[in-house]
């Protein structure tokens, strides 16, 4: 991956630092919040196997996001994949808690917190983990962050960062990023409204198979009639 394609980490953190102190909050995470450790993981499942499962789950989420799938649908596909692997959810959750050096593990723990998988829903913790993974150049974490910055609740919206981060993702041909960039131009998030650019990026997202791009184009065409 070229240096030009890397996200400017200082951009991600600057304007958001007053809302979340990533390092401090992350250190407060109680890794012992549940008693089991990796010792309770099924003996037939090696850590190397779980590492592969984690990578495939993150890839699955990334592919689904770029297709524009609904978050509920993606979550169900995550469950389906885990069930097909015959792995207990708690085993994966424990593994994630104990392996926070890899960006995919950091991201997926954030995803579990975001959607209440094997833990209570905790959006702040999810965003902290997304930020940490994003700063390690994890693209699916960056895609999720953009969604939080654009559509999120609870004071997490940040148009300037959303726009700059989305531009980088769009340059790397991530369909979800391209669609979100179109939305930024349509409603003026982090930039001036530009309907021509919005249409251009929506069309490009459609060409890459993004469902949301298709819906956005349909709405625009209906509004212009």
CSV table of C-alpha atoms in Angstrom, one decimal:
chain,number,residue,atom,x,y,z
A,1,UNK,CA,0.0,0.0,0.0
A,2,UNK,CA,1.5,3.4,-1.0
A,3,UNK,CA,2.1,6.2,1.4
A,4,UNK,CA,-0.3,8.4,-0.6
A,5,UNK,CA,-3.2,6.1,0.2
A,6,UNK,CA,-2.7,6.2,4.0
A,7,UNK,CA,-5.1,8.2,6.0
A,8,UNK,CA,-3.7,11.2,7.8
A,9,UNK,CA,-3.9,10.1,11.4
A,10,UNK,CA,-3.6,13.6,12.9
A,11,UNK,CA,-6.7,14.5,10.8
A,12,UNK,CA,-8.7,11.7,12.4
A,13,UNK,CA,-7.8,12.8,15.9
A,14,UNK,CA,-7.5,16.6,16.0
A,15,UNK,CA,-11.1,17.9,16.0
A,16,UNK,CA,-12.4,14.8,17.8
A,17,UNK,CA,-9.9,14.9,20.8
A,18,UNK,CA,-12.2,17.0,22.9
A,19,UNK,CA,-15.0,14.4,22.6
A,20,UNK,CA,-13.0,11.3,23.2
A,21,UNK,CA,-9.6,10.8,24.8
A,22,UNK,CA,-8.8,7.6,23.0
A,23,UNK,CA,-5.8,6.5,25.0
A,24,UNK,CA,-7.3,7.3,28.4
A,25,UNK,CA,-10.7,5.8,27.7
A,26,UNK,CA,-9.3,2.7,26.1
A,27,UNK,CA,-7.0,2.0,29.1
A,28,UNK,CA,-10.1,2.1,31.3
A,29,UNK,CA,-11.5,-0.9,29.5
A,30,UNK,CA,-11.7,-3.7,32.0
A,31,UNK,CA,-10.2,-6.6,30.2
A,32,UNK,CA,-11.3,-8.8,33.2
A,33,UNK,CA,-14.9,-7.7,32.9
A,34,UNK,CA,-15.7,-11.4,32.4
A,35,UNK,CA,-13.8,-14.1,34.3
A,36,UNK,CA,-12.9,-16.5,31.5
A,37,UNK,CA,-9.6,-16.1,29.6
A,38,UNK,CA,-8.3,-17.8,26.5
A,39,UNK,CA,-7.8,-20.8,28.7
A,40,UNK,CA,-11.5,-21.6,28.4
A,41,UNK,CA,-11.5,-21.6,24.6
A,42,UNK,CA,-12.5,-25.0,23.2
A,43,UNK,CA,-9.3,-27.1,23.0
A,44,UNK,CA,-10.1,-28.1,19.5
A,45,UNK,CA,-9.9,-24.4,18.4
A,46,UNK,CA,-6.4,-23.1,18.2
A,47,UNK,CA,-5.7,-19.4,18.5
A,48,UNK,CA,-4.4,-19.4,14.9
A,49,UNK,CA,-7.7,-20.7,13.7
A,50,UNK,CA,-9.5,-17.9,15.6
A,51,UNK,CA,-7.2,-15.3,14.1
A,52,UNK,CA,-8.2,-16.6,10.6
A,53,UNK,CA,-11.9,-16.4,11.6
A,54,UNK,CA,-11.5,-12.8,12.9
A,55,UNK,CA,-9.8,-11.8,9.6
A,56,UNK,CA,-12.6,-13.4,7.6
A,57,UNK,CA,-15.3,-11.8,9.7
A,58,UNK,CA,-13.8,-8.4,9.2
A,59,UNK,CA,-13.5,-9.0,5.5
A,60,UNK,CA,-17.1,-10.1,5.4
A,61,UNK,CA,-18.3,-6.9,7.1
A,62,UNK,CA,-16.2,-4.8,4.7
A,63,UNK,CA,-17.6,-6.5,1.6
A,64,UNK,CA,-21.2,-6.1,3.0
A,65,UNK,CA,-20.6,-2.4,3.8
A,66,UNK,CA,-19.4,-1.8,0.3
A,67,UNK,CA,-22.5,-3.5,-1.1
A,68,UNK,CA,-24.6,-1.1,1.0
A,69,UNK,CA,-26.2,-3.8,3.1
A,70,UNK,CA,-28.3,-2.9,6.1
A,71,UNK,CA,-26.5,-3.1,9.5
A,72,UNK,CA,-29.1,-5.7,10.7
A,73,UNK,CA,-28.4,-7.9,7.7
A,74,UNK,CA,-24.7,-7.6,8.1
A,75,UNK,CA,-25.0,-8.5,11.8
A,76,UNK,CA,-27.0,-11.6,10.9
A,77,UNK,CA,-24.4,-12.7,8.4
A,78,UNK,CA,-21.8,-12.3,11.1
A,79,UNK,CA,-23.8,-14.7,13.3
A,80,UNK,CA,-24.3,-17.1,10.4
A,81,UNK,CA,-20.6,-17.3,9.6
A,82,UNK,CA,-19.7,-17.9,13.3
A,83,UNK,CA,-22.4,-20.6,13.6
A,84,UNK,CA,-21.2,-22.2,10.4
A,85,UNK,CA,-17.7,-22.3,11.9
A,86,UNK,CA,-19.2,-24.0,15.0
A,87,UNK,CA,-17.6,-21.5,17.3
A,88,UNK,CA,-19.2,-20.2,20.4
A,89,UNK,CA,-19.6,-16.4,20.4
A,90,UNK,CA,-18.1,-16.1,23.9
A,91,UNK,CA,-14.9,-17.8,22.6
A,92,UNK,CA,-14.5,-15.2,20.0
A,93,UNK,CA,-15.3,-12.4,22.4
A,94,UNK,CA,-12.7,-13.6,24.9
A,95,UNK,CA,-10.1,-14.0,22.2
A,96,UNK,CA,-10.7,-10.4,21.1
A,97,UNK,CA,-10.3,-9.1,24.7
A,98,UNK,CA,-7.0,-10.9,25.0
A,99,UNK,CA,-5.6,-10.0,21.5
A,100,UNK,CA,-5.8,-6.2,21.2
A,101,UNK,CA,-2.6,-5.8,19.2
A,102,UNK,CA,-4.0,-6.6,15.8
A,103,UNK,CA,-6.2,-3.9,14.1
A,104,UNK,CA,-8.8,-6.5,13.0
A,105,UNK,CA,-9.2,-7.7,16.6
A,106,UNK,CA,-9.5,-4.1,17.8
A,107,UNK,CA,-12.0,-3.3,15.2
A,108,UNK,CA,-14.2,-6.4,15.7
A,109,UNK,CA,-14.3,-5.8,19.5
A,110,UNK,CA,-15.6,-2.3,18.6
A,111,UNK,CA,-18.2,-3.9,16.3
A,112,UNK,CA,-19.3,-6.3,19.1
A,113,UNK,CA,-19.7,-3.3,21.4
A,114,UNK,CA,-21.5,-1.3,18.8
A,115,UNK,CA,-24.1,-4.0,18.2
A,116,UNK,CA,-24.3,-5.6,21.6
A,117,UNK,CA,-22.7,-8.9,20.6
A,118,UNK,CA,-21.7,-10.8,23.8
A,119,UNK,CA,-21.7,-7.5,25.7
A,120,UNK,CA,-24.0,-4.6,26.2
A,121,UNK,CA,-24.3,-1.9,23.6
A,122,UNK,CA,-21.6,0.7,24.2
A,123,UNK,CA,-21.3,3.2,21.4
A,124,UNK,CA,-18.6,5.2,23.1
A,125,UNK,CA,-16.4,2.2,23.6
A,126,UNK,CA,-17.1,1.1,20.0
A,127,UNK,CA,-16.0,4.4,18.6
A,128,UNK,CA,-12.8,4.4,20.8
A,129,UNK,CA,-11.9,1.0,19.3
A,130,UNK,CA,-12.8,2.1,15.8
A,131,UNK,CA,-10.5,5.1,16.2
A,132,UNK,CA,-7.7,3.0,17.4
A,133,UNK,CA,-8.1,0.5,14.6
A,134,UNK,CA,-8.5,3.4,12.1
A,135,UNK,CA,-5.2,4.9,13.2
A,136,UNK,CA,-3.6,1.5,12.4
A,137,UNK,CA,-4.9,2.0,8.8
A,138,UNK,CA,-7.8,-0.5,9.2
A,139,UNK,CA,-10.1,0.4,6.3
A,140,UNK,CA,-13.3,-1.2,7.6
A,141,UNK,CA,-12.9,0.7,10.9
A,142,UNK,CA,-12.5,3.9,8.9
A,143,UNK,CA,-15.7,3.0,6.9
A,144,UNK,CA,-17.6,2.6,10.2
A,145,UNK,CA,-16.1,5.8,11.6
A,146,UNK,CA,-17.4,7.8,8.6
A,147,UNK,CA,-20.9,6.4,9.2
A,148,UNK,CA,-20.7,7.5,12.8
A,149,UNK,CA,-19.4,10.9,11.9
A,150,UNK,CA,-22.1,11.4,9.3
A,151,UNK,CA,-25.1,9.6,10.7
A,152,UNK,CA,-24.2,8.9,14.3
A,153,UNK,CA,-26.0,10.0,17.4
A,154,UNK,CA,-24.8,11.1,20.8
A,155,UNK,CA,-22.6,14.0,19.7
A,156,UNK,CA,-20.3,11.9,17.5
A,157,UNK,CA,-21.0,13.7,14.3
A,158,UNK,CA,-18.1,15.6,12.7
A,159,UNK,CA,-18.6,16.8,9.2
A,160,UNK,CA,-15.0,18.0,8.5
A,161,UNK,CA,-13.4,14.7,9.5
A,162,UNK,CA,-16.1,12.7,7.7
A,163,UNK,CA,-15.5,14.5,4.5
A,164,UNK,CA,-11.7,14.2,4.5
A,165,UNK,CA,-11.7,10.6,5.6
A,166,UNK,CA,-14.4,9.7,3.0
A,167,UNK,CA,-12.4,11.3,0.2
A,168,UNK,CA,-9.4,9.1,1.1
A,169,UNK,CA,-11.6,6.0,1.1
A,170,UNK,CA,-13.2,7.0,-2.2
A,171,UNK,CA,-9.8,7.4,-3.8
A,172,UNK,CA,-9.1,3.8,-2.9
A,173,UNK,CA,-12.3,2.7,-4.6
A,174,UNK,CA,-14.3,1.7,-1.5
A,175,UNK,CA,-17.9,1.8,-2.8
A,176,UNK,CA,-19.3,2.7,0.6
A,177,UNK,CA,-16.8,5.6,0.9
A,178,UNK,CA,-17.7,6.7,-2.6
A,179,UNK,CA,-21.4,6.7,-1.8
A,180,UNK,CA,-20.9,8.6,1.4
A,181,UNK,CA,-18.8,11.2,-0.5
A,182,UNK,CA,-21.7,11.7,-2.8
A,183,UNK,CA,-23.9,12.3,0.3
A,184,UNK,CA,-21.4,14.8,1.7
A,185,UNK,CA,-21.6,16.8,-1.6
A,186,UNK,CA,-25.4,16.5,-1.7
A,187,UNK,CA,-26.1,17.9,1.7
A,188,UNK,CA,-22.9,19.9,2.3
A,189,UNK,CA,-21.1,17.8,5.0
A,190,UNK,CA,-17.6,19.2,5.4
A,191,UNK,CA,-17.8,20.9,2.0
A,192,UNK,CA,-20.1,23.0,-0.1
A,193,UNK,CA,-23.2,21.5,-1.7
A,194,UNK,CA,-22.4,20.3,-5.2
A,195,UNK,CA,-25.2,18.4,-6.9
A,196,UNK,CA,-23.1,17.5,-9.9
A,197,UNK,CA,-20.4,15.9,-7.8
A,198,UNK,CA,-23.0,14.1,-5.7
A,199,UNK,CA,-24.6,12.6,-8.8
A,200,UNK,CA,-21.1,11.6,-10.1
A,201,UNK,CA,-20.1,9.8,-6.9
A,202,UNK,CA,-23.5,8.1,-6.5
A,203,UNK,CA,-23.2,6.8,-10.1
A,204,UNK,CA,-19.7,5.6,-9.4
A,205,UNK,CA,-21.0,3.8,-6.3
A,206,UNK,CA,-23.7,2.2,-8.4
A,207,UNK,CA,-21.2,1.0,-10.9
A,208,UNK,CA,-19.4,-0.7,-8.0
A,209,UNK,CA,-22.6,-2.4,-6.9
A,210,UNK,CA,-23.5,-0.3,-3.9
A,211,UNK,CA,-27.2,-0.5,-3.1
A,212,UNK,CA,-27.3,2.8,-1.3
A,213,UNK,CA,-25.9,4.5,-4.4
A,214,UNK,CA,-28.8,3.1,-6.4
A,215,UNK,CA,-31.3,4.3,-3.9
A,216,UNK,CA,-29.7,7.8,-3.8
A,217,UNK,CA,-29.8,8.1,-7.5
A,218,UNK,CA,-33.4,7.0,-7.7
A,219,UNK,CA,-34.4,9.6,-5.1
A,220,UNK,CA,-32.5,12.3,-6.9
A,221,UNK,CA,-34.1,11.5,-10.2
A,222,UNK,CA,-37.6,11.4,-8.6
A,223,UNK,CA,-36.9,14.8,-7.0
A,224,UNK,CA,-35.8,16.3,-10.3
A,225,UNK,CA,-39.0,15.3,-12.2
